[in-house]
Amino acid sequence: DIQMTQSPSTLSASVGDRVTITCRASQSISSWLAWYQQKPGKAPKVLIYRASSLESGVPSRFSGSGSGTEFTLTIRSLQPDDFATYYCQQYSSYSWTFGQGTKVEIK
Amino acid sequence: QVQLQQWGVGLLKPSETLSLTCAVYGGSFTDFYWNWIRQPPGKGLEWIGEIHHSGRINYNPSLKSRVTMSVDTSKNQFSLKLRSVTAADTAVYYCARGDLLYPFDYWGQGTLVTVSS
């Protein structure tokens, strides 16, 4: 299996901050990477697919970049609704695997 | 609009079989893969497996020996069975729509399954 490693595990930030989360794959996954946002008690919601494509309806302050083994999710100006846990997921090679998550907390 | 609605028994004893079903409303049932994903309390996400209407199936190797997935195309439903459960299988189980070249874009509401003696 391809292992996905996110950093940091927890991130404390304020409204208006620029936030960056990193995801590393144990082998190249080209651009087959998605980012999800999950709030407590809810199913994850896809934000970004194919590493940098914004899912329909997702605010443009979210962006993704990277290819191969290193990827980033950036939130340009953190909003109150963005405090949540974020997961990366590779869909390059079975079995599909997720990062361990990054919790974005209020500073 | 696509909706996934799931149901199943929420409390099991060790060694019993977990059984969940997910119904798909709206959209195409035949164009996608239908997935099960689980999340232990306070932990991350683990993909369990996927099934296509054609019967093509892929399982997570770590669970493959205990998992069976099936599909009922007449009802646009798919199901999960996980045998010989233990406390380590306690989790919220989600059904989700996916594709080989696209991530999980629609999810069920989640079902908490607790394994306890």
mmCIF file with all atom_site columns, C-alpha atoms in Angstrom:
data_model
loop_
_atom_site.group_PDB
_atom_site.id
_atom_site.type_symbol
_atom_site.label_atom_id
_atom_site.label_alt_id
_atom_site.label_comp_id
_atom_site.label_asym_id
_atom_site.label_entity_id
_atom_site.label_seq_id
_atom_site.pdbx_PDB_ins_code
_atom_site.Cartn_x
_atom_site.Cartn_y
_atom_site.Cartn_z
_atom_site.occupancy
_atom_site.B_iso_or_equiv
_atom_site.pdbx_formal_charge
_atom_site.auth_seq_id
_atom_site.auth_comp_id
_atom_site.auth_asym_id
_atom_site.auth_atom_id
_atom_site.pdbx_PDB_model_num
ATOM 1   C CA . ASP A 1 1   ? 0.000   0.000   0.000   1.00 0.00 ? 1   ASP A CA 1
ATOM 2   C CA . ILE A 1 2   ? 1.007   3.593   -0.562  1.00 0.00 ? 2   ILE A CA 1
ATOM 3   C CA . GLN A 1 3   ? 1.451   5.390   2.758   1.00 0.00 ? 3   GLN A CA 1
ATOM 4   C CA . MET A 1 4   ? 0.277   8.984   3.057   1.00 0.00 ? 4   MET A CA 1
ATOM 5   C CA . THR A 1 5   ? 1.844   11.208  5.722   1.00 0.00 ? 5   THR A CA 1
ATOM 6   C CA . GLN A 1 6   ? 0.399   14.589  6.622   1.00 0.00 ? 6   GLN A CA 1
ATOM 7   C CA . SER A 1 7   ? 2.002   17.394  8.565   1.00 0.00 ? 7   SER A CA 1
ATOM 8   C CA . PRO A 1 8   ? 1.380   18.940  10.919  1.00 0.00 ? 8   PRO A CA 1
ATOM 9   C CA . SER A 1 9   ? -1.068  16.790  12.881  1.00 0.00 ? 9   SER A CA 1
ATOM 10  C CA . THR A 1 10  ? -2.526  19.864  14.544  1.00 0.00 ? 10  THR A CA 1
ATOM 11  C CA . LEU A 1 11  ? -2.356  23.460  13.482  1.00 0.00 ? 11  LEU A CA 1
ATOM 12  C CA . SER A 1 12  ? -3.451  26.488  15.522  1.00 0.00 ? 12  SER A CA 1
ATOM 13  C CA . ALA A 1 13  ? -4.409  29.519  13.477  1.00 0.00 ? 13  ALA A CA 1
ATOM 14  C CA . SER A 1 14  ? -6.483  32.684  13.541  1.00 0.00 ? 14  SER A CA 1
ATOM 15  C CA . VAL A 1 15  ? -9.189  33.942  11.236  1.00 0.00 ? 15  VAL A CA 1
ATOM 16  C CA . GLY A 1 16  ? -7.543  35.579  8.247   1.00 0.00 ? 16  GLY A CA 1
ATOM 17  C CA . ASP A 1 17  ? -4.352  33.506  8.448   1.00 0.00 ? 17  ASP A CA 1
ATOM 18  C CA . ARG A 1 18  ? -2.852  31.705  5.464   1.00 0.00 ? 18  ARG A CA 1
ATOM 19  C CA . VAL A 1 19  ? -2.648  28.012  6.279   1.00 0.00 ? 19  VAL A CA 1
ATOM 20  C CA . THR A 1 20  ? -0.638  25.293  4.547   1.00 0.00 ? 20  THR A CA 1
ATOM 21  C CA . ILE A 1 21  ? -0.927  21.553  5.095   1.00 0.00 ? 21  ILE A CA 1
ATOM 22  C CA . THR A 1 22  ? 1.533   19.090  3.571   1.00 0.00 ? 22  THR A CA 1
ATOM 23  C CA . CYS A 1 23  ? 0.919   15.527  2.417   1.00 0.00 ? 23  CYS A CA 1
ATOM 24  C CA . ARG A 1 24  ? 3.686   13.152  1.352   1.00 0.00 ? 24  ARG A CA 1
ATOM 25  C CA . ALA A 1 25  ? 3.222   9.860   -0.476  1.00 0.00 ? 25  ALA A CA 1
ATOM 26  C CA . SER A 1 26  ? 5.542   6.893   0.039   1.00 0.00 ? 26  SER A CA 1
ATOM 27  C CA . GLN A 1 27  ? 5.856   6.568   -3.741  1.00 0.00 ? 27  GLN A CA 1
ATOM 28  C CA . SER A 1 28  ? 4.861   8.615   -6.735  1.00 0.00 ? 28  SER A CA 1
ATOM 29  C CA . ILE A 1 29  ? 1.126   9.010   -7.239  1.00 0.00 ? 29  ILE A CA 1
ATOM 30  C CA . SER A 1 30  ? 1.387   11.479  -10.136 1.00 0.00 ? 30  SER A CA 1
ATOM 31  C CA . SER A 1 31  ? -1.489  13.916  -9.460  1.00 0.00 ? 31  SER A CA 1
ATOM 32  C CA . TRP A 1 32  ? -3.993  11.384  -8.149  1.00 0.00 ? 32  TRP A CA 1
ATOM 33  C CA . LEU A 1 33  ? -4.561  13.131  -4.853  1.00 0.00 ? 33  LEU A CA 1
ATOM 34  C CA . ALA A 1 34  ? -7.655  14.534  -3.184  1.00 0.00 ? 34  ALA A CA 1
ATOM 35  C CA . TRP A 1 35  ? -8.182  16.724  -0.148  1.00 0.00 ? 35  TRP A CA 1
ATOM 36  C CA . TYR A 1 36  ? -11.184 16.438  2.160   1.00 0.00 ? 36  TYR A CA 1
ATOM 37  C CA . GLN A 1 37  ? -12.585 18.545  4.981   1.00 0.00 ? 37  GLN A CA 1
ATOM 38  C CA . GLN A 1 38  ? -14.367 16.832  7.855   1.00 0.00 ? 38  GLN A CA 1
ATOM 39  C CA . LYS A 1 39  ? -16.325 18.434  10.668  1.00 0.00 ? 39  LYS A CA 1
ATOM 40  C CA . PRO A 1 40  ? -17.323 16.585  13.856  1.00 0.00 ? 40  PRO A CA 1
ATOM 41  C CA . GLY A 1 41  ? -20.140 14.113  13.301  1.00 0.00 ? 41  GLY A CA 1
ATOM 42  C CA . LYS A 1 42  ? -20.173 14.661  9.550   1.00 0.00 ? 42  LYS A CA 1
ATOM 43  C CA . ALA A 1 43  ? -18.920 12.782  6.518   1.00 0.00 ? 43  ALA A CA 1
ATOM 44  C CA . PRO A 1 44  ? -15.841 14.150  4.770   1.00 0.00 ? 44  PRO A CA 1
ATOM 45  C CA . LYS A 1 45  ? -16.369 16.602  1.947   1.00 0.00 ? 45  LYS A CA 1
ATOM 46  C CA . VAL A 1 46  ? -14.075 16.681  -1.079  1.00 0.00 ? 46  VAL A CA 1
ATOM 47  C CA . LEU A 1 47  ? -12.363 20.033  -1.627  1.00 0.00 ? 47  LEU A CA 1
ATOM 48  C CA . ILE A 1 48  ? -9.670  19.319  -4.206  1.00 0.00 ? 48  ILE A CA 1
ATOM 49  C CA . TYR A 1 49  ? -9.194  16.492  -6.698  1.00 0.00 ? 49  TYR A CA 1
ATOM 50  C CA . ARG A 1 50  ? -6.368  15.621  -9.060  1.00 0.00 ? 50  ARG A CA 1
ATOM 51  C CA . ALA A 1 51  ? -4.055  17.553  -6.731  1.00 0.00 ? 51  ALA A CA 1
ATOM 52  C CA . SER A 1 52  ? -5.120  21.047  -7.817  1.00 0.00 ? 52  SER A CA 1
ATOM 53  C CA . SER A 1 53  ? -8.652  20.997  -9.240  1.00 0.00 ? 53  SER A CA 1
ATOM 54  C CA . LEU A 1 54  ? -11.238 22.751  -7.096  1.00 0.00 ? 54  LEU A CA 1
ATOM 55  C CA . GLU A 1 55  ? -14.424 20.773  -6.546  1.00 0.00 ? 55  GLU A CA 1
ATOM 56  C CA . SER A 1 56  ? -17.570 22.565  -7.654  1.00 0.00 ? 56  SER A CA 1
ATOM 57  C CA . GLY A 1 57  ? -18.980 24.812  -4.952  1.00 0.00 ? 57  GLY A CA 1
ATOM 58  C CA . VAL A 1 58  ? -15.793 24.961  -2.876  1.00 0.00 ? 58  VAL A CA 1
ATOM 59  C CA . PRO A 1 59  ? -14.607 28.503  -2.061  1.00 0.00 ? 59  PRO A CA 1
ATOM 60  C CA . SER A 1 60  ? -11.647 29.744  -4.072  1.00 0.00 ? 60  SER A CA 1
ATOM 61  C CA . ARG A 1 61  ? -9.612  30.414  -0.916  1.00 0.00 ? 61  ARG A CA 1
ATOM 62  C CA . PHE A 1 62  ? -8.823  26.685  -1.000  1.00 0.00 ? 62  PHE A CA 1
ATOM 63  C CA . SER A 1 63  ? -6.097  25.585  -3.388  1.00 0.00 ? 63  SER A CA 1
ATOM 64  C CA . GLY A 1 64  ? -3.960  22.517  -3.919  1.00 0.00 ? 64  GLY A CA 1
ATOM 65  C CA . SER A 1 65  ? -0.603  21.951  -5.524  1.00 0.00 ? 65  SER A CA 1
ATOM 66  C CA . GLY A 1 66  ? 2.055   19.309  -6.039  1.00 0.00 ? 66  GLY A CA 1
ATOM 67  C CA . SER A 1 67  ? 2.706   16.124  -7.944  1.00 0.00 ? 67  SER A CA 1
ATOM 68  C CA . GLY A 1 68  ? 4.674   12.957  -7.507  1.00 0.00 ? 68  GLY A CA 1
ATOM 69  C CA . THR A 1 69  ? 5.149   12.524  -3.781  1.00 0.00 ? 69  THR A CA 1
ATOM 70  C CA . GLU A 1 70  ? 4.686   15.974  -2.229  1.00 0.00 ? 70  GLU A CA 1
ATOM 71  C CA . PHE A 1 71  ? 1.463   17.940  -2.081  1.00 0.00 ? 71  PHE A CA 1
ATOM 72  C CA . THR A 1 72  ? 0.070   20.958  -0.273  1.00 0.00 ? 72  THR A CA 1
ATOM 73  C CA . LEU A 1 73  ? -3.351  22.295  0.618   1.00 0.00 ? 73  LEU A CA 1
ATOM 74  C CA . THR A 1 74  ? -3.466  26.035  1.164   1.00 0.00 ? 74  THR A CA 1
ATOM 75  C CA . ILE A 1 75  ? -6.275  28.073  2.695   1.00 0.00 ? 75  ILE A CA 1
ATOM 76  C CA . ARG A 1 76  ? -5.618  31.638  1.637   1.00 0.00 ? 76  ARG A CA 1
ATOM 77  C CA . SER A 1 77  ? -7.531  33.472  4.373   1.00 0.00 ? 77  SER A CA 1
ATOM 78  C CA . LEU A 1 78  ? -8.894  31.214  7.080   1.00 0.00 ? 78  LEU A CA 1
ATOM 79  C CA . GLN A 1 79  ? -12.593 31.676  7.820   1.00 0.00 ? 79  GLN A CA 1
ATOM 80  C CA . PRO A 1 80  ? -14.545 30.560  10.928  1.00 0.00 ? 80  PRO A CA 1
ATOM 81  C CA . ASP A 1 81  ? -16.182 27.790  8.893   1.00 0.00 ? 81  ASP A CA 1
ATOM 82  C CA . ASP A 1 82  ? -12.751 26.336  8.010   1.00 0.00 ? 82  ASP A CA 1
ATOM 83  C CA . PHE A 1 83  ? -11.897 25.045  11.479  1.00 0.00 ? 83  PHE A CA 1
ATOM 84  C CA . ALA A 1 84  ? -12.054 21.324  10.847  1.00 0.00 ? 84  ALA A CA 1
ATOM 85  C CA . THR A 1 85  ? -9.912  18.275  10.150  1.00 0.00 ? 85  THR A CA 1
ATOM 86  C CA . TYR A 1 86  ? -8.368  17.863  6.710   1.00 0.00 ? 86  TYR A CA 1
ATOM 87  C CA . TYR A 1 87  ? -7.350  14.604  5.053   1.00 0.00 ? 87  TYR A CA 1
ATOM 88  C CA . CYS A 1 88  ? -5.418  13.836  1.907   1.00 0.00 ? 88  CYS A CA 1
ATOM 89  C CA . GLN A 1 89  ? -6.159  10.651  -0.054  1.00 0.00 ? 89  GLN A CA 1
ATOM 90  C CA . GLN A 1 90  ? -4.369  8.947   -2.914  1.00 0.00 ? 90  GLN A CA 1
ATOM 91  C CA . TYR A 1 91  ? -6.299  7.253   -5.686  1.00 0.00 ? 91  TYR A CA 1
ATOM 92  C CA . SER A 1 92  ? -3.354  6.201   -7.785  1.00 0.00 ? 92  SER A CA 1
ATOM 93  C CA . SER A 1 93  ? -2.953  2.626   -6.687  1.00 0.00 ? 93  SER A CA 1
ATOM 94  C CA . TYR A 1 94  ? -5.072  0.125   -4.769  1.00 0.00 ? 94  TYR A CA 1
ATOM 95  C CA . SER A 1 95  ? -5.785  0.165   -2.030  1.00 0.00 ? 95  SER A CA 1
ATOM 96  C CA . TRP A 1 96  ? -6.906  3.754   -1.657  1.00 0.00 ? 96  TRP A CA 1
ATOM 97  C CA . THR A 1 97  ? -5.270  5.312   1.388   1.00 0.00 ? 97  THR A CA 1
ATOM 98  C CA . PHE A 1 98  ? -5.706  8.448   3.479   1.00 0.00 ? 98  PHE A CA 1
ATOM 99  C CA . GLY A 1 99  ? -3.360  10.601  5.457   1.00 0.00 ? 99  GLY A CA 1
ATOM 100 C CA . GLN A 1 100 ? -3.804  10.600  9.225   1.00 0.00 ? 100 GLN A CA 1
ATOM 101 C CA . GLY A 1 101 ? -5.445  14.029  9.207   1.00 0.00 ? 101 GLY A CA 1
ATOM 102 C CA . THR A 1 102 ? -4.597  17.598  10.184  1.00 0.00 ? 102 THR A CA 1
ATOM 103 C CA . LYS A 1 103 ? -6.801  19.338  12.713  1.00 0.00 ? 103 LYS A CA 1
ATOM 104 C CA . VAL A 1 104 ? -7.034  23.096  12.216  1.00 0.00 ? 104 VAL A CA 1
ATOM 105 C CA . GLU A 1 105 ? -7.846  24.710  15.557  1.00 0.00 ? 105 GLU A CA 1
ATOM 106 C CA . ILE A 1 106 ? -8.643  28.226  16.636  1.00 0.00 ? 106 ILE A CA 1
ATOM 107 C CA . LYS A 1 107 ? -5.597  29.991  18.067  1.00 0.00 ? 107 LYS A CA 1
ATOM 108 C CA . GLN B 2 1   ? -29.121 15.285  -6.774  1.00 0.00 ? 1   GLN B CA 1
ATOM 109 C CA . VAL B 2 2   ? -27.257 12.233  -5.585  1.00 0.00 ? 2   VAL B CA 1
ATOM 110 C CA . GLN B 2 3   ? -28.023 10.919  -2.099  1.00 0.00 ? 3   GLN B CA 1
ATOM 111 C CA . LEU B 2 4   ? -26.671 7.888   -0.288  1.00 0.00 ? 4   LEU B CA 1
ATOM 112 C CA . GLN B 2 5   ? -28.705 6.489   2.599   1.00 0.00 ? 5   GLN B CA 1
ATOM 113 C CA . GLN B 2 6   ? -27.262 3.710   4.718   1.00 0.00 ? 6   GLN B CA 1
ATOM 114 C CA . TRP B 2 7   ? -28.544 1.472   7.462   1.00 0.00 ? 7   TRP B CA 1
ATOM 115 C CA . GLY B 2 8   ? -27.599 -1.531  9.554   1.00 0.00 ? 8   GLY B CA 1
ATOM 116 C CA . VAL B 2 9   ? -27.216 -2.969  13.042  1.00 0.00 ? 9   VAL B CA 1
ATOM 117 C CA . GLY B 2 10  ? -25.267 -0.659  15.350  1.00 0.00 ? 10  GLY B CA 1
ATOM 118 C CA . LEU B 2 11  ? -24.315 -2.976  18.220  1.00 0.00 ? 11  LEU B CA 1
ATOM 119 C CA . LEU B 2 12  ? -22.570 -6.306  17.805  1.00 0.00 ? 12  LEU B CA 1
ATOM 120 C CA . LYS B 2 13  ? -20.865 -8.837  20.022  1.00 0.00 ? 13  LYS B CA 1
ATOM 121 C CA . PRO B 2 14  ? -17.371 -10.106 19.261  1.00 0.00 ? 14  PRO B CA 1
ATOM 122 C CA . SER B 2 15  ? -17.300 -12.810 16.553  1.00 0.00 ? 15  SER B CA 1
ATOM 123 C CA . GLU B 2 16  ? -20.603 -11.660 15.013  1.00 0.00 ? 16  GLU B CA 1
ATOM 124 C CA . THR B 2 17  ? -21.024 -10.393 11.456  1.00 0.00 ? 17  THR B CA 1
ATOM 125 C CA . LEU B 2 18  ? -21.427 -6.703  10.665  1.00 0.00 ? 18  LEU B CA 1
ATOM 126 C CA . SER B 2 19  ? -23.999 -6.037  7.964   1.00 0.00 ? 19  SER B CA 1
ATOM 127 C CA . LEU B 2 20  ? -24.694 -2.668  6.333   1.00 0.00 ? 20  LEU B CA 1
ATOM 128 C CA . THR B 2 21  ? -26.605 -1.577  3.236   1.00 0.00 ? 21  THR B CA 1
ATOM 129 C CA . CYS B 2 22  ? -26.452 1.661   1.255   1.00 0.00 ? 22  CYS B CA 1
ATOM 130 C CA . ALA B 2 23  ? -29.104 2.869   -1.164  1.00 0.00 ? 23  ALA B CA 1
ATOM 131 C CA . VAL B 2 24  ? -28.272 5.310   -3.960  1.00 0.00 ? 24  VAL B CA 1
ATOM 132 C CA . TYR B 2 25  ? -30.808 7.901   -5.068  1.00 0.00 ? 25  TYR B CA 1
ATOM 133 C CA . GLY B 2 26  ? -30.248 10.049  -8.132  1.00 0.00 ? 26  GLY B CA 1
ATOM 134 C CA . GLY B 2 27  ? -27.447 9.947   -10.647 1.00 0.00 ? 27  GLY B CA 1
ATOM 135 C CA . SER B 2 28  ? -26.102 6.901   -12.427 1.00 0.00 ? 28  SER B CA 1
ATOM 136 C CA . PHE B 2 29  ? -25.610 3.687   -10.496 1.00 0.00 ? 29  PHE B CA 1
ATOM 137 C CA . THR B 2 30  ? -23.734 1.970   -13.307 1.00 0.00 ? 30  THR B CA 1
ATOM 138 C CA . ASP B 2 31  ? -21.053 4.589   -14.011 1.00 0.00 ? 31  ASP B CA 1
ATOM 139 C CA . PHE B 2 32  ? -19.357 4.537   -10.624 1.00 0.00 ? 32  PHE B CA 1
ATOM 140 C CA . TYR B 2 33  ? -17.708 2.403   -7.991  1.00 0.00 ? 33  TYR B CA 1
ATOM 141 C CA . TRP B 2 34  ? -19.479 2.105   -4.659  1.00 0.00 ? 34  TRP B CA 1
ATOM 142 C CA . ASN B 2 35  ? -17.292 2.161   -1.591  1.00 0.00 ? 35  ASN B CA 1
ATOM 143 C CA . TRP B 2 36  ? -17.227 1.462   2.114   1.00 0.00 ? 36  TRP B CA 1
ATOM 144 C CA . ILE B 2 37  ? -14.935 3.518   4.358   1.00 0.00 ? 37  ILE B CA 1
ATOM 145 C CA . ARG B 2 38  ? -14.673 3.430   8.126   1.00 0.00 ? 38  ARG B CA 1
ATOM 146 C CA . GLN B 2 39  ? -13.424 5.721   10.873  1.00 0.00 ? 39  GLN B CA 1
ATOM 147 C CA . PRO B 2 40  ? -12.722 4.510   14.418  1.00 0.00 ? 40  PRO B CA 1
ATOM 148 C CA . PRO B 2 41  ? -13.744 7.026   17.094  1.00 0.00 ? 41  PRO B CA 1
ATOM 149 C CA . GLY B 2 42  ? -11.273 9.913   17.146  1.00 0.00 ? 42  GLY B CA 1
ATOM 150 C CA . LYS B 2 43  ? -9.135  8.400   14.398  1.00 0.00 ? 43  LYS B CA 1
ATOM 151 C CA . GLY B 2 44  ? -8.579  8.628   10.665  1.00 0.00 ? 44  GLY B CA 1
ATOM 152 C CA . LEU B 2 45  ? -10.245 7.118   7.616   1.00 0.00 ? 45  LEU B CA 1
ATOM 153 C CA . GLU B 2 46  ? -9.716  3.594   6.311   1.00 0.00 ? 46  GLU B CA 1
ATOM 154 C CA . TRP B 2 47  ? -10.951 2.394   2.922   1.00 0.00 ? 47  TRP B CA 1
ATOM 155 C CA . ILE B 2 48  ? -12.602 -1.028  3.154   1.00 0.00 ? 48  ILE B CA 1
ATOM 156 C CA . GLY B 2 49  ? -13.459 -1.810  -0.456  1.00 0.00 ? 49  GLY B CA 1
ATOM 157 C CA . GLU B 2 50  ? -15.429 -0.983  -3.563  1.00 0.00 ? 50  GLU B CA 1
ATOM 158 C CA . ILE B 2 51  ? -17.869 -2.677  -5.889  1.00 0.00 ? 51  ILE B CA 1
ATOM 159 C CA . HIS B 2 52  ? -19.051 -1.932  -9.413  1.00 0.00 ? 52  HIS B CA 1
ATOM 160 C CA . HIS B 2 53  ? -22.495 -2.845  -10.783 1.00 0.00 ? 53  HIS B CA 1
ATOM 161 C CA . SER B 2 54  ? -20.724 -5.319  -13.074 1.00 0.00 ? 54  SER B CA 1
ATOM 162 C CA . GLY B 2 55  ? -19.599 -7.243  -10.019 1.00 0.00 ? 55  GLY B CA 1
ATOM 163 C CA . ARG B 2 56  ? -15.992 -6.065  -10.135 1.00 0.00 ? 56  ARG B CA 1
ATOM 164 C CA . ILE B 2 57  ? -14.734 -5.798  -6.552  1.00 0.00 ? 57  ILE B CA 1
ATOM 165 C CA . ASN B 2 58  ? -11.593 -4.506  -4.862  1.00 0.00 ? 58  ASN B CA 1
ATOM 166 C CA . TYR B 2 59  ? -10.916 -4.975  -1.165  1.00 0.00 ? 59  TYR B CA 1
ATOM 167 C CA . ASN B 2 60  ? -8.395  -3.532  1.238   1.00 0.00 ? 60  ASN B CA 1
ATOM 168 C CA . PRO B 2 61  ? -5.881  -6.383  1.643   1.00 0.00 ? 61  PRO B CA 1
ATOM 169 C CA . SER B 2 62  ? -5.858  -5.882  5.400   1.00 0.00 ? 62  SER B CA 1
ATOM 170 C CA . LEU B 2 63  ? -9.572  -6.755  5.602   1.00 0.00 ? 63  LEU B CA 1
ATOM 171 C CA . LYS B 2 64  ? -9.996  -8.957  2.550   1.00 0.00 ? 64  LYS B CA 1
ATOM 172 C CA . SER B 2 65  ? -10.244 -12.244 4.465   1.00 0.00 ? 65  SER B CA 1
ATOM 173 C CA . ARG B 2 66  ? -13.286 -11.029 6.432   1.00 0.00 ? 66  ARG B CA 1
ATOM 174 C CA . VAL B 2 67  ? -15.118 -8.768  3.949   1.00 0.00 ? 67  VAL B CA 1
ATOM 175 C CA . THR B 2 68  ? -17.823 -9.483  1.417   1.00 0.00 ? 68  THR B CA 1
ATOM 176 C CA . MET B 2 69  ? -19.458 -6.782  -0.677  1.00 0.00 ? 69  MET B CA 1
ATOM 177 C CA . SER B 2 70  ? -22.475 -7.274  -2.918  1.00 0.00 ? 70  SER B CA 1
ATOM 178 C CA . VAL B 2 71  ? -24.655 -5.172  -5.184  1.00 0.00 ? 71  VAL B CA 1
ATOM 179 C CA . ASP B 2 72  ? -28.351 -5.202  -6.091  1.00 0.00 ? 72  ASP B CA 1
ATOM 180 C CA . THR B 2 73  ? -28.686 -3.231  -9.308  1.00 0.00 ? 73  THR B CA 1
ATOM 181 C CA . SER B 2 74  ? -32.482 -3.623  -9.350  1.00 0.00 ? 74  SER B CA 1
ATOM 182 C CA . LYS B 2 75  ? -32.664 -1.526  -6.187  1.00 0.00 ? 75  LYS B CA 1
ATOM 183 C CA . ASN B 2 76  ? -29.532 0.631   -6.665  1.00 0.00 ? 76  ASN B CA 1
ATOM 184 C CA . GLN B 2 77  ? -28.178 -0.736  -3.418  1.00 0.00 ? 77  GLN B CA 1
ATOM 185 C CA . PHE B 2 78  ? -24.919 -2.226  -2.259  1.00 0.00 ? 78  PHE B CA 1
ATOM 186 C CA . SER B 2 79  ? -23.987 -4.016  0.934   1.00 0.00 ? 79  SER B CA 1
ATOM 187 C CA . LEU B 2 80  ? -21.096 -4.802  3.247   1.00 0.00 ? 80  LEU B CA 1
ATOM 188 C CA . LYS B 2 81  ? -20.552 -7.821  5.448   1.00 0.00 ? 81  LYS B CA 1
ATOM 189 C CA . LEU B 2 82  ? -17.604 -8.015  7.837   1.00 0.00 ? 82  LEU B CA 1
ATOM 190 C CA . ARG B 2 83  ? -17.192 -11.333 9.637   1.00 0.00 ? 83  ARG B CA 1
ATOM 191 C CA . SER B 2 84  ? -15.739 -12.156 13.017  1.00 0.00 ? 84  SER B CA 1
ATOM 192 C CA . VAL B 2 85  ? -15.772 -8.610  14.351  1.00 0.00 ? 85  VAL B CA 1
ATOM 193 C CA . THR B 2 86  ? -13.738 -7.509  17.342  1.00 0.00 ? 86  THR B CA 1
ATOM 194 C CA . ALA B 2 87  ? -13.567 -4.295  19.349  1.00 0.00 ? 87  ALA B CA 1
ATOM 195 C CA . ALA B 2 88  ? -11.038 -3.030  16.788  1.00 0.00 ? 88  ALA B CA 1
ATOM 196 C CA . ASP B 2 89  ? -13.850 -2.929  14.226  1.00 0.00 ? 89  ASP B CA 1
ATOM 197 C CA . THR B 2 90  ? -15.765 -0.351  16.257  1.00 0.00 ? 90  THR B CA 1
ATOM 198 C CA . ALA B 2 91  ? -16.096 2.634   13.943  1.00 0.00 ? 91  ALA B CA 1
ATOM 199 C CA . VAL B 2 92  ? -18.378 4.889   11.980  1.00 0.00 ? 92  VAL B CA 1
ATOM 200 C CA . TYR B 2 93  ? -18.916 3.168   8.647   1.00 0.00 ? 93  TYR B CA 1
ATOM 201 C CA . TYR B 2 94  ? -19.598 5.289   5.588   1.00 0.00 ? 94  TYR B CA 1
ATOM 202 C CA . CYS B 2 95  ? -20.723 4.381   2.095   1.00 0.00 ? 95  CYS B CA 1
ATOM 203 C CA . ALA B 2 96  ? -19.422 6.634   -0.672  1.00 0.00 ? 96  ALA B CA 1
ATOM 204 C CA . ARG B 2 97  ? -19.401 7.054   -4.438  1.00 0.00 ? 97  ARG B CA 1
ATOM 205 C CA . GLY B 2 98  ? -16.106 6.961   -6.273  1.00 0.00 ? 98  GLY B CA 1
ATOM 206 C CA . ASP B 2 99  ? -14.481 6.371   -9.617  1.00 0.00 ? 99  ASP B CA 1
ATOM 207 C CA . LEU B 2 100 ? -11.128 5.092   -10.754 1.00 0.00 ? 100 LEU B CA 1
ATOM 208 C CA . LEU B 2 101 ? -10.046 8.603   -11.681 1.00 0.00 ? 101 LEU B CA 1
ATOM 209 C CA . TYR B 2 102 ? -12.055 10.607  -9.178  1.00 0.00 ? 102 TYR B CA 1
ATOM 210 C CA . PRO B 2 103 ? -12.265 10.669  -5.400  1.00 0.00 ? 103 PRO B CA 1
ATOM 211 C CA . PHE B 2 104 ? -15.234 10.097  -3.104  1.00 0.00 ? 104 PHE B CA 1
ATOM 212 C CA . ASP B 2 105 ? -17.690 12.854  -3.939  1.00 0.00 ? 105 ASP B CA 1
ATOM 213 C CA . TYR B 2 106 ? -20.926 11.668  -2.316  1.00 0.00 ? 106 TYR B CA 1
ATOM 214 C CA . TRP B 2 107 ? -21.125 10.037  1.106   1.00 0.00 ? 107 TRP B CA 1
ATOM 215 C CA . GLY B 2 108 ? -23.755 8.404   3.253   1.00 0.00 ? 108 GLY B CA 1
ATOM 216 C CA . GLN B 2 109 ? -24.596 9.795   6.655   1.00 0.00 ? 109 GLN B CA 1
ATOM 217 C CA . GLY B 2 110 ? -22.457 7.243   8.491   1.00 0.00 ? 110 GLY B CA 1
ATOM 218 C CA . THR B 2 111 ? -23.423 4.416   10.840  1.00 0.00 ? 111 THR B CA 1
ATOM 219 C CA . LEU B 2 112 ? -21.728 3.930   14.188  1.00 0.00 ? 112 LEU B CA 1
ATOM 220 C CA . VAL B 2 113 ? -21.082 0.241   14.740  1.00 0.00 ? 113 VAL B CA 1
ATOM 221 C CA . THR B 2 114 ? -19.978 -0.714  18.226  1.00 0.00 ? 114 THR B CA 1
ATOM 222 C CA . VAL B 2 115 ? -18.534 -4.123  19.032  1.00 0.00 ? 115 VAL B CA 1
ATOM 223 C CA . SER B 2 116 ? -18.820 -4.947  22.701  1.00 0.00 ? 116 SER B CA 1
ATOM 224 C CA . SER B 2 117 ? -19.463 -8.005  24.808  1.00 0.00 ? 117 SER B CA 1
#
